[in-house]
Coordinates of C-alpha atoms in Angstrom, one line a residue:
Chain A
M26 CA 22.6 15.4 22.3
F27 CA 24.1 15.5 18.8
K28 CA 22.1 13.5 16.5
F29 CA 23.4 14.4 13.2
K30 CA 26.2 11.8 13.1
S31 CA 24.0 9.8 10.8
L32 CA 24.2 12.4 8.1
I33 CA 27.9 11.5 7.6
I34 CA 27.2 8.5 5.4
P35 CA 24.6 10.0 3.2
F36 CA 26.6 13.2 2.8
A37 CA 29.8 11.2 1.9
I38 CA 27.8 9.3 -0.7
Y39 CA 26.7 12.6 -2.2
I40 CA 30.1 14.0 -2.3
I41 CA 31.7 11.0 -3.7
L42 CA 29.1 10.8 -6.5
I43 CA 29.6 14.5 -7.3
A44 CA 33.3 14.1 -7.2
I45 CA 33.1 11.1 -9.7
G46 CA 30.8 13.1 -11.9
L47 CA 33.1 16.1 -12.0
S48 CA 36.3 14.2 -12.5
Q49 CA 35.2 11.7 -15.1
P50 CA 34.2 13.2 -18.5
G51 CA 30.9 11.9 -19.7
L52 CA 29.8 10.7 -16.2
W53 CA 28.1 14.0 -15.0
Q54 CA 24.8 13.2 -16.7
P55 CA 24.6 9.6 -15.4
I56 CA 25.4 10.9 -11.9
M57 CA 22.7 13.5 -12.0
Y58 CA 20.3 10.8 -13.2
I59 CA 21.1 8.9 -10.0
M60 CA 20.9 12.0 -7.9
F61 CA 17.4 12.6 -9.2
Y62 CA 16.3 9.1 -8.1
I63 CA 18.0 9.7 -4.7
G64 CA 16.1 13.0 -4.5
I65 CA 12.7 11.6 -5.1
G66 CA 13.4 8.7 -2.7
V67 CA 14.5 11.1 0.0
A68 CA 11.5 13.3 -0.6
L69 CA 8.9 10.7 -0.6
N70 CA 10.4 8.9 2.4
N71 CA 9.7 12.0 4.5
F72 CA 6.1 11.1 4.1
M73 CA 5.8 7.4 3.1
G74 CA 8.7 6.2 5.2
L75 CA 7.7 8.1 8.2
T76 CA 3.9 7.6 8.2
G77 CA 3.6 4.2 6.6
Y78 CA 1.0 5.7 4.0
V79 CA 1.6 4.9 0.4
D80 CA 1.0 7.9 -1.8
F81 CA 0.4 6.8 -5.4
G82 CA -0.2 10.3 -6.6
Y83 CA 3.1 11.6 -5.3
V84 CA 4.4 12.8 -8.7
A85 CA 1.5 15.3 -8.7
F86 CA 3.6 17.4 -6.2
L87 CA 6.7 17.2 -8.5
A88 CA 4.2 18.3 -11.3
M89 CA 3.2 21.3 -9.2
G90 CA 6.8 22.3 -8.8
A91 CA 7.4 21.9 -12.4
Y92 CA 4.4 24.0 -13.2
G93 CA 5.4 26.6 -10.6
M94 CA 8.7 27.1 -12.3
G95 CA 7.3 26.7 -15.7
V96 CA 4.7 29.5 -15.0
A97 CA 7.4 31.8 -13.5
L98 CA 9.7 31.4 -16.5
G99 CA 7.1 31.3 -19.2
Y100 CA 4.6 34.0 -18.1
F101 CA 6.8 36.3 -16.0
T102 CA 9.9 36.2 -18.3
Y103 CA 10.1 40.0 -18.2
L104 CA 11.3 39.6 -14.6
G105 CA 14.6 38.5 -15.9
I106 CA 16.8 36.5 -13.5
W107 CA 14.2 37.2 -10.7
A108 CA 11.8 34.7 -12.5
I109 CA 13.8 31.9 -11.1
P110 CA 13.4 32.5 -7.5
L111 CA 9.8 33.4 -8.2
G112 CA 9.6 30.0 -9.8
F113 CA 10.7 28.3 -6.6
V114 CA 8.3 30.2 -4.6
L115 CA 5.4 29.4 -7.0
A116 CA 6.4 25.7 -6.8
L117 CA 6.2 26.0 -3.1
I118 CA 2.8 27.7 -3.2
F119 CA 1.2 25.2 -5.8
A120 CA 2.5 22.3 -3.8
A121 CA 1.2 23.6 -0.6
L122 CA -2.2 24.4 -2.0
L123 CA -2.5 20.8 -3.4
C124 CA -1.2 19.5 -0.1
T125 CA -3.9 21.3 1.9
A126 CA -6.7 20.2 -0.5
V127 CA -5.5 16.5 -0.6
G128 CA -4.3 16.3 2.9
G129 CA -7.4 17.5 4.5
V130 CA -9.5 14.9 2.8
A131 CA -7.4 12.0 1.7
L132 CA -5.4 11.6 4.9
R133 CA -8.6 10.5 6.7
L134 CA -8.4 7.5 4.6
R135 CA -6.1 4.6 5.4
G136 CA -4.4 1.9 3.5
A137 CA -5.5 1.1 0.0
Y138 CA -8.1 3.7 0.2
F139 CA -5.6 6.4 0.6
A140 CA -3.5 5.1 -2.2
I141 CA -6.4 4.9 -4.7
A142 CA -7.6 8.4 -3.6
T143 CA -4.2 9.9 -4.4
I144 CA -4.1 8.3 -7.8
G145 CA -7.3 9.9 -8.4
V146 CA -6.1 13.3 -7.5
N147 CA -3.1 12.9 -9.7
E148 CA -5.0 11.9 -12.8
G149 CA -7.9 14.3 -12.1
L150 CA -5.4 17.2 -11.9
R151 CA -3.8 16.2 -15.2
Y152 CA -7.0 16.0 -17.1
L153 CA -8.1 19.3 -15.5
I154 CA -4.9 21.0 -16.8
E155 CA -5.3 19.4 -20.2
G156 CA -9.0 19.7 -20.7
A157 CA -9.4 23.2 -19.2
K158 CA -6.4 24.3 -21.3
I159 CA -4.7 25.8 -18.2
W160 CA -1.0 26.9 -18.8
G161 CA -1.0 25.7 -22.4
G162 CA -3.1 22.7 -21.7
S163 CA -1.9 19.5 -23.3
E164 CA 0.7 21.4 -25.3
G165 CA 2.4 22.3 -22.1
I166 CA 4.8 25.2 -21.5
I167 CA 7.9 25.4 -23.8
L168 CA 10.6 27.6 -22.5
S169 CA 13.7 27.1 -24.5
G170 CA 12.9 29.8 -27.1
K171 CA 11.8 32.4 -24.4
L172 CA 14.9 31.6 -22.2
R173 CA 17.2 32.1 -25.1
K174 CA 15.5 35.5 -26.1
T175 CA 15.6 36.9 -22.6
F176 CA 18.9 35.7 -21.2
G177 CA 21.0 35.0 -24.4
P178 CA 21.8 31.4 -25.6
E179 CA 24.8 31.0 -23.2
F180 CA 23.2 32.0 -20.1
A181 CA 20.0 29.9 -21.0
N182 CA 22.3 27.0 -21.5
Y183 CA 24.1 27.7 -18.1
L184 CA 20.7 27.8 -16.4
S185 CA 19.6 24.4 -17.7
T186 CA 22.9 22.7 -17.0
F187 CA 24.7 24.2 -14.0
V188 CA 21.9 26.0 -12.2
A189 CA 19.5 23.1 -12.5
D190 CA 22.0 20.5 -11.3
A191 CA 23.3 22.7 -8.5
A192 CA 19.8 23.4 -7.3
L193 CA 18.9 19.6 -7.2
I194 CA 22.1 18.9 -5.3
I195 CA 21.3 21.6 -2.7
I196 CA 17.8 20.3 -2.3
I197 CA 18.9 16.9 -1.7
F198 CA 21.3 17.9 1.0
I199 CA 18.7 20.1 2.7
A200 CA 16.1 17.3 2.4
S201 CA 18.5 14.9 4.2
V202 CA 18.9 17.4 7.1
I203 CA 15.2 17.8 7.3
T204 CA 14.8 13.9 7.4
V205 CA 17.2 13.6 10.3
Y206 CA 15.6 16.4 12.2
M207 CA 12.3 14.9 11.8
I208 CA 13.2 11.3 12.8
N209 CA 14.9 12.6 16.0
S210 CA 12.3 15.1 17.0
R211 CA 8.8 14.7 18.6
V212 CA 7.4 14.6 15.1
G213 CA 9.6 11.5 14.3
Y214 CA 8.3 9.7 17.4
A215 CA 4.8 10.7 16.9
L216 CA 4.9 9.2 13.3
L217 CA 6.6 6.2 14.5
A218 CA 3.5 5.6 16.7
V219 CA 1.2 6.4 13.8
R220 CA 3.0 4.0 11.6
E221 CA 2.6 1.2 14.1
D222 CA -0.9 1.7 15.6
E223 CA -2.7 4.9 14.8
D224 CA -5.6 4.2 17.3
A225 CA -3.2 3.5 20.1
A226 CA -1.2 6.6 19.3
K227 CA -4.4 8.7 19.5
V228 CA -5.2 7.5 22.9
M229 CA -1.5 8.2 24.1
G230 CA -2.1 11.9 23.3
I231 CA -0.8 12.1 19.7
N232 CA -2.8 14.3 17.4
V233 CA -2.3 12.0 14.5
T234 CA -3.8 14.3 11.8
K235 CA -1.5 17.1 12.6
Y236 CA 1.7 14.9 12.5
K237 CA 0.6 13.3 9.2
L238 CA 0.0 16.7 7.7
I239 CA 3.5 17.8 8.8
A240 CA 5.0 14.9 7.1
F241 CA 2.8 15.3 4.0
F242 CA 3.7 18.9 3.7
T243 CA 7.3 18.4 4.1
S244 CA 7.6 15.7 1.6
A245 CA 5.3 17.5 -0.9
T246 CA 7.3 20.8 -0.9
I247 CA 10.6 18.9 -1.3
G248 CA 9.1 17.1 -4.1
A249 CA 8.0 20.4 -5.7
M250 CA 11.5 21.8 -5.5
I251 CA 12.8 18.8 -7.2
G252 CA 10.2 19.0 -10.0
A253 CA 11.1 22.7 -10.4
S254 CA 14.8 22.2 -10.8
A255 CA 15.4 18.7 -12.2
W256 CA 12.4 19.0 -14.7
T257 CA 11.6 22.5 -15.7
L258 CA 14.8 24.2 -15.2
K259 CA 16.9 21.4 -16.6
L260 CA 14.5 20.2 -19.5
T261 CA 13.1 23.7 -20.3
Y262 CA 9.6 22.4 -20.9
V263 CA 6.6 21.2 -18.9
F264 CA 4.3 18.6 -20.5
P265 CA 1.4 17.4 -18.4
E266 CA 1.7 13.8 -19.6
D267 CA 5.4 13.9 -18.5
V268 CA 5.0 15.5 -15.2
F269 CA 2.0 13.6 -14.0
F270 CA 3.3 10.4 -15.3
I271 CA 2.5 7.8 -12.6
H272 CA 5.7 5.8 -13.4
Y273 CA 7.7 8.3 -11.4
T274 CA 5.6 7.6 -8.3
V275 CA 6.1 3.9 -8.7
E276 CA 9.9 4.4 -9.1
A277 CA 10.0 6.5 -5.8
I278 CA 8.0 4.0 -4.0
V279 CA 10.4 1.2 -5.1
I280 CA 13.4 3.3 -4.1
V281 CA 12.0 3.8 -0.6
M282 CA 11.2 0.2 -0.2
L283 CA 14.5 -1.0 -1.8
G284 CA 16.6 1.1 0.6
G285 CA 14.4 0.9 3.8
A286 CA 11.3 3.0 4.5
G287 CA 11.6 5.4 7.5
T288 CA 15.3 5.4 7.5
L289 CA 17.6 8.4 6.5
L290 CA 20.1 6.2 4.5
G291 CA 17.5 4.0 2.9
P292 CA 16.2 6.1 0.1
V293 CA 19.8 7.2 -0.6
V294 CA 21.0 3.7 -1.0
G295 CA 17.8 2.7 -2.7
G296 CA 18.1 5.6 -5.2
L297 CA 21.8 4.7 -5.8
I298 CA 21.0 1.1 -6.5
Y299 CA 18.0 1.9 -8.6
G300 CA 19.5 4.8 -10.6
A301 CA 22.7 3.0 -11.3
L302 CA 21.2 -0.3 -12.2
K303 CA 18.7 1.3 -14.4
Y304 CA 21.2 3.3 -16.2
Y305 CA 23.7 0.5 -16.6
L306 CA 21.3 -2.0 -17.8
S307 CA 19.9 0.4 -20.4
V308 CA 23.5 0.8 -21.6
I309 CA 24.5 -2.9 -21.9
L310 CA 21.2 -4.3 -22.7
P311 CA 19.2 -1.6 -24.4
G312 CA 15.6 -2.7 -24.9
F313 CA 15.9 -5.5 -22.5
Q314 CA 16.8 -3.5 -19.3
L315 CA 13.3 -3.8 -17.7
L316 CA 13.2 -7.6 -18.3
V317 CA 16.4 -7.9 -16.3
F318 CA 15.6 -5.1 -13.9
A319 CA 12.3 -6.3 -12.6
P320 CA 13.4 -9.8 -11.4
L321 CA 16.5 -8.2 -9.9
L322 CA 14.4 -5.9 -7.8
L323 CA 12.1 -8.7 -6.9
V324 CA 15.1 -10.6 -5.6
I325 CA 16.4 -7.8 -3.6
V326 CA 12.9 -7.0 -2.1
V327 CA 12.5 -10.7 -1.2
A328 CA 15.9 -10.9 0.3
F329 CA 15.6 -7.7 2.3
P330 CA 12.0 -7.2 3.0
E331 CA 12.8 -4.2 5.4
G332 CA 15.1 -2.7 2.6
V333 CA 18.8 -2.9 2.4
V334 CA 19.5 -0.4 5.1
G335 CA 16.7 -1.7 7.2
F336 CA 18.5 -5.1 7.1
V337 CA 21.9 -3.8 7.9
K338 CA 20.5 -1.6 10.7
K339 CA 18.9 -4.6 12.2
K340 CA 22.1 -6.6 12.1
L341 CA 24.1 -3.7 13.6
Q342 CA 21.5 -3.0 16.3
E343 CA 22.0 -6.4 17.7
R344 CA 25.7 -5.3 18.3
G345 CA 24.7 -1.8 19.5
I346 CA 26.7 0.2 16.9
I347 CA 24.0 2.1 15.0
E348 CA 25.0 5.7 15.8
Y349 CA 25.9 6.3 12.3
I350 CA 23.0 4.7 10.6
T351 CA 19.5 6.1 10.9
Chain B
M26 CA -13.8 14.5 42.4
L27 CA -11.3 13.4 39.5
L28 CA -13.7 11.7 37.1
K29 CA -17.5 11.9 36.9
L30 CA -19.8 10.0 34.5
E31 CA -23.3 11.3 34.5
N32 CA -26.0 9.1 32.9
V33 CA -23.7 7.9 30.1
T34 CA -25.3 5.8 27.4
K35 CA -23.5 4.2 24.4
R36 CA -25.4 2.1 21.8
F37 CA -24.1 0.0 18.9
G38 CA -27.2 -0.3 16.7
G39 CA -29.8 -2.1 18.9
L40 CA -27.3 -3.1 21.6
V41 CA -27.0 -0.9 24.5
A42 CA -23.4 -1.5 25.6
V43 CA -23.5 1.1 28.4
N44 CA -26.8 2.1 29.8
K45 CA -27.4 5.2 32.0
L46 CA -24.2 4.7 33.9
D47 CA -23.2 7.0 36.7
L48 CA -19.7 6.6 38.0
E49 CA -17.4 8.6 40.2
V50 CA -13.6 8.2 40.8
E51 CA -11.9 10.2 43.6
E52 CA -8.4 11.4 43.2
G53 CA -5.8 8.9 44.1
E54 CA -8.3 6.1 44.8
A55 CA -8.1 2.4 43.7
L56 CA -11.2 1.4 42.2
G57 CA -12.0 -2.2 40.8
I58 CA -14.6 -2.7 38.0
V59 CA -15.7 -6.2 37.8
G60 CA -18.3 -7.8 35.6
P61 CA -18.7 -10.9 33.4
N62 CA -17.8 -10.9 29.6
G63 CA -20.1 -8.3 27.7
S64 CA -21.1 -6.4 30.6
G65 CA -19.7 -3.1 29.0
K66 CA -16.5 -2.7 30.9
T67 CA -14.2 -2.2 27.8
T68 CA -16.8 0.1 26.1
L69 CA -16.7 2.1 29.4
Y70 CA -13.0 2.4 29.1
N71 CA -13.4 3.5 25.5
L72 CA -15.9 6.2 26.5
I73 CA -13.5 7.4 29.2
S74 CA -10.4 7.6 27.0
G75 CA -12.4 9.0 24.1
V76 CA -12.3 6.3 21.5
Y77 CA -16.1 6.4 21.6
I78 CA -18.3 9.4 22.2
P79 CA -21.3 8.6 24.3
D80 CA -24.8 8.9 22.8
E81 CA -26.2 10.5 25.9
G82 CA -24.7 11.7 29.2
K83 CA -21.7 13.7 30.4
I84 CA -18.1 12.8 31.2
I85 CA -16.4 15.3 33.5
F86 CA -12.7 15.2 34.4
E87 CA -11.5 17.6 37.0
G88 CA -14.4 19.7 36.6
K89 CA -13.9 20.0 32.9
D90 CA -16.5 18.6 30.4
I91 CA -14.6 16.2 28.2
T92 CA -17.6 14.4 26.7
N93 CA -16.8 15.3 23.2
L94 CA -13.1 15.8 23.4
P95 CA -10.9 13.6 21.0
P96 CA -8.7 11.1 22.7
H97 CA -5.5 12.9 21.9
K98 CA -6.7 15.9 23.9
R99 CA -7.7 13.8 26.8
A100 CA -4.3 12.1 27.4
P101 CA -2.5 15.4 28.1
L102 CA -5.2 16.3 30.8
G103 CA -3.9 13.2 32.7
L104 CA -5.7 10.2 31.4
A105 CA -3.8 6.9 30.5
R106 CA -4.8 3.5 29.8
T107 CA -3.5 0.0 28.9
F108 CA -5.2 -2.3 26.4
Q109 CA -6.6 -5.8 27.1
I110 CA -4.6 -7.2 24.3
P111 CA -1.3 -5.2 24.5
R112 CA -0.7 -2.7 21.6
P113 CA 3.0 -2.0 21.5
F114 CA 4.4 0.1 18.7
G115 CA 6.0 -3.1 17.3
S116 CA 9.0 -2.0 15.3
A117 CA 10.1 0.5 17.9
S118 CA 12.3 -0.3 20.7
V119 CA 11.0 -0.9 24.3
R120 CA 12.6 2.4 25.4
E121 CA 11.1 4.3 22.5
N122 CA 7.6 2.9 23.2
V123 CA 7.8 4.2 26.8
A124 CA 9.4 7.5 25.7
I125 CA 6.5 8.2 23.3
G126 CA 4.3 8.0 26.4
A127 CA 6.3 10.5 28.2
M128 CA 6.4 12.9 25.2
F129 CA 2.7 13.1 24.5
G130 CA 1.0 12.3 27.8
R131 CA 0.5 14.7 30.7
A132 CA 4.4 14.7 31.2
H133 CA 4.9 16.4 27.9
A134 CA 8.5 15.8 27.9
G135 CA 11.1 16.7 25.3
V136 CA 12.8 13.9 23.4
D137 CA 16.0 13.5 25.5
E138 CA 14.0 14.0 28.7
A139 CA 11.5 11.5 27.7
L140 CA 14.1 8.9 26.8
E141 CA 15.5 9.3 30.4
M142 CA 11.9 9.0 31.8
A143 CA 11.6 5.8 29.9
D144 CA 14.7 4.3 31.5
E145 CA 13.4 5.2 34.9
Y146 CA 9.9 3.7 34.5
L147 CA 11.4 0.6 32.8
K148 CA 13.4 0.1 35.9
I149 CA 10.3 0.6 38.0
V150 CA 8.4 -2.1 36.2
G151 CA 11.6 -4.3 36.1
I152 CA 12.3 -4.7 32.4
Y153 CA 15.0 -2.2 32.0
E154 CA 17.3 -4.9 30.6
L155 CA 15.0 -5.3 27.6
R156 CA 14.9 -1.5 26.7
N157 CA 16.8 -2.0 23.2
K158 CA 14.6 -4.9 22.2
E159 CA 12.1 -4.4 19.5
A160 CA 8.6 -4.4 21.2
K161 CA 7.1 -7.0 19.1
L162 CA 9.7 -9.6 20.2
L163 CA 8.5 -9.3 23.8
T164 CA 6.6 -12.0 25.6
P165 CA 2.9 -11.3 26.4
L166 CA 3.8 -10.5 30.1
E167 CA 6.7 -8.3 29.1
K168 CA 4.4 -6.5 26.7
K169 CA 1.9 -5.8 29.5
L170 CA 4.7 -4.5 31.7
M171 CA 5.9 -2.2 28.9
E172 CA 2.4 -0.9 28.5
L173 CA 2.3 -0.2 32.1
A174 CA 5.5 1.5 31.9
R175 CA 4.3 3.6 28.9
A176 CA 1.2 4.6 30.7
L177 CA 2.9 5.5 33.9
A178 CA 5.5 7.6 31.9
M179 CA 2.5 9.8 30.7
K180 CA 2.3 10.9 34.4
P181 CA -1.5 10.4 34.5
K182 CA -3.9 11.4 37.3
L183 CA -6.2 8.7 36.2
L184 CA -4.8 5.2 35.0
L185 CA -7.1 2.8 33.5
L186 CA -6.0 -0.8 33.6
D187 CA -7.7 -3.2 31.2
E188 CA -7.4 -6.8 32.4
L189 CA -3.7 -6.1 33.2
L190 CA -3.4 -9.2 35.4
A191 CA -5.3 -11.7 33.1
G192 CA -3.3 -14.6 32.2
M193 CA -0.5 -14.1 34.7
N194 CA 0.6 -16.5 37.4
P195 CA -0.1 -15.7 41.0
K196 CA 3.5 -14.7 41.8
D197 CA 3.6 -12.1 39.0
I198 CA 0.2 -10.8 40.0
D199 CA 1.3 -10.2 43.5
K200 CA 4.5 -8.5 42.3
I201 CA 2.5 -6.2 39.9
I202 CA -0.2 -5.4 42.5
D203 CA 2.6 -4.3 44.9
L204 CA 4.3 -2.2 42.1
I205 CA 1.0 -0.4 41.2
K206 CA 0.2 0.3 44.8
R207 CA 3.6 1.8 45.3
V208 CA 3.6 4.0 42.2
K209 CA 0.1 5.0 43.0
E210 CA 0.9 6.3 46.4
E211 CA 4.2 7.9 45.2
E212 CA 2.5 9.8 42.4
N213 CA -1.0 10.0 43.7
I214 CA -2.6 8.4 40.7
A215 CA -6.1 7.1 40.8
V216 CA -6.1 3.7 39.4
V217 CA -9.2 2.0 37.9
S218 CA -8.6 -1.8 37.3
M219 CA -11.0 -3.8 35.4
V220 CA -11.1 -7.5 35.7
E221 CA -13.4 -10.3 34.6
H222 CA -12.5 -13.2 36.8
L223 CA -9.4 -12.4 39.1
M224 CA -11.6 -11.7 42.2
H225 CA -8.7 -12.5 44.6
A226 CA -6.5 -10.0 42.9
I227 CA -9.1 -7.2 43.1
T228 CA -9.5 -7.9 46.9
K229 CA -5.9 -7.1 47.3
F230 CA -6.0 -4.1 45.2
A231 CA -9.2 -2.2 45.2
E232 CA -10.6 -0.2 48.1
R233 CA -13.9 0.0 46.3
V234 CA -15.5 -2.0 43.5
V235 CA -18.2 -1.4 40.9
V236 CA -20.0 -4.5 39.5
M237 CA -21.2 -4.1 35.9
H238 CA -23.9 -6.2 34.3
Q239 CA -25.5 -5.7 30.9
G240 CA -24.2 -2.1 30.7
R241 CA -25.5 -1.1 34.1
K242 CA -24.0 -0.6 37.4
L243 CA -25.3 -3.6 39.5
L244 CA -23.6 -2.8 42.7
E245 CA -21.0 -0.5 44.2
G246 CA -19.2 -0.4 47.5
P247 CA -16.4 -1.6 49.6
T248 CA -14.7 -4.5 47.9
I249 CA -15.3 -7.6 50.2
E250 CA -18.7 -6.6 50.9
V251 CA -19.8 -6.3 47.4
L252 CA -18.1 -9.4 46.0
N253 CA -19.8 -11.4 48.6
H254 CA -23.2 -10.0 47.8
P255 CA -25.7 -12.7 46.6
E256 CA -26.6 -10.7 43.5
V257 CA -23.0 -10.6 42.4
I258 CA -22.5 -14.3 42.9
E259 CA -25.7 -14.9 40.9
V260 CA -24.5 -12.7 38.0
Y261 CA -21.3 -14.8 37.8
L262 CA -22.8 -18.2 38.2
G263 CA -25.6 -17.3 35.6
G264 CA -28.5 -17.1 38.1
R265 CA -31.5 -14.9 37.5
V266 CA -31.0 -11.3 38.0
V267 CA -34.0 -9.1 38.8

């Protein structure tokens, strides 16, 4: 059975956004700002949405990705252009290492205990890097000079604009395909059972630890790719206090819940609403945006407790036309 | 011999919930387990399905020692159970619930195959028309039927029913007993049914019963004979048991 029909709507949203960004001068950066939020939503959803576990330390995976790329570009600059693929590989490795360390221990905890343990990991890692002066410590890794020296100013500029944005877009497309694949496979059904009743799931033959780790790993590596491209490549620096900033985790959680956890379209719509509103409010009400933003989010979350997409899906399910929405 | 418990003991602190219990279940047989509240029946089920690991003794399934096997490794061998209070995967549809059973139980079906099997078993238990409903919206009876379908879709060799019939009216009870008997014959499943009070139901269903009391096996034998035994009547009416 062909199960990828549900990719049509999110792909259409991405393409329309990109088209708007390319055709309207001055709108490309705002569009990429929204794409970043869609990206972290889609990435976190692969874990939080599918398992029901709230990971408050999620940003640590983006940080691992940012450091992976930062280390490759900062310390292996002599590799020239090959430092970039190396950066993505290192991003993957760093995220996978952290994933193994955290997943093996923290995933045995449930509910609030898991959430708190993951915050601890995030903060601990940040202080480790700052305190032990790893990779520049609290001064971070600054790449703009090195990049300009190695690649020339034009190509360095091209890297941080076109390459970084293109990479983020490709990652988001791939991440959506992965989500659809997961939801419709045995993994998706196993995680559905885990989310609803972990103990009943075990008795029914589901190796809950294995499936939780699969989701954790998938989500972490996508997050690391986003960190490597949308942060290090685009901004050309890595500061620990930025990349471990818990604020991004909270934003990702809000996006997932706003759109609808565990659905494919949810984090896309959530990221779109969140990113667009945040940007627009900061333009028309600079300084007051959060004051307006917070109550607005409250209203949406109260009105649609299952997220916007969750709500629509439920309405459509009653009429039996849900093929296109997952 | 399908299942064999040898000298199994489970303690919770000072309380001995199951005490040196021996139990044997033959392939394809219908066994009833009766006993008053607190006699260790549910603990026994949790020991067999792997929720608890016994403090002493051995559990053998089809000649294989499964005493220390986690629950998710026992189900694929052919063990399935229902819960006293149904535990549906609430936000999933009824069809998905049953399909999950088919995917991860002994049936080990692929996604599409599992969804087809789900339809089949929902028809067998008679709630096919509810297949697209969210499982949490079902009535208690429908939830029990769904759990039965989910357990059957796992294609077990041994099915443990935990108070499946409690709270049902006599007409439904007869219907479900007929249904279980039919599927049991067709697929050669050994069914162990645990009840607290529904003695007339157990007489219709079980060939053999085990009476439990305070974690021990009080009596064992052909259904009618055992249930009419004076000791059993005493246990239920609160008489003195030696």
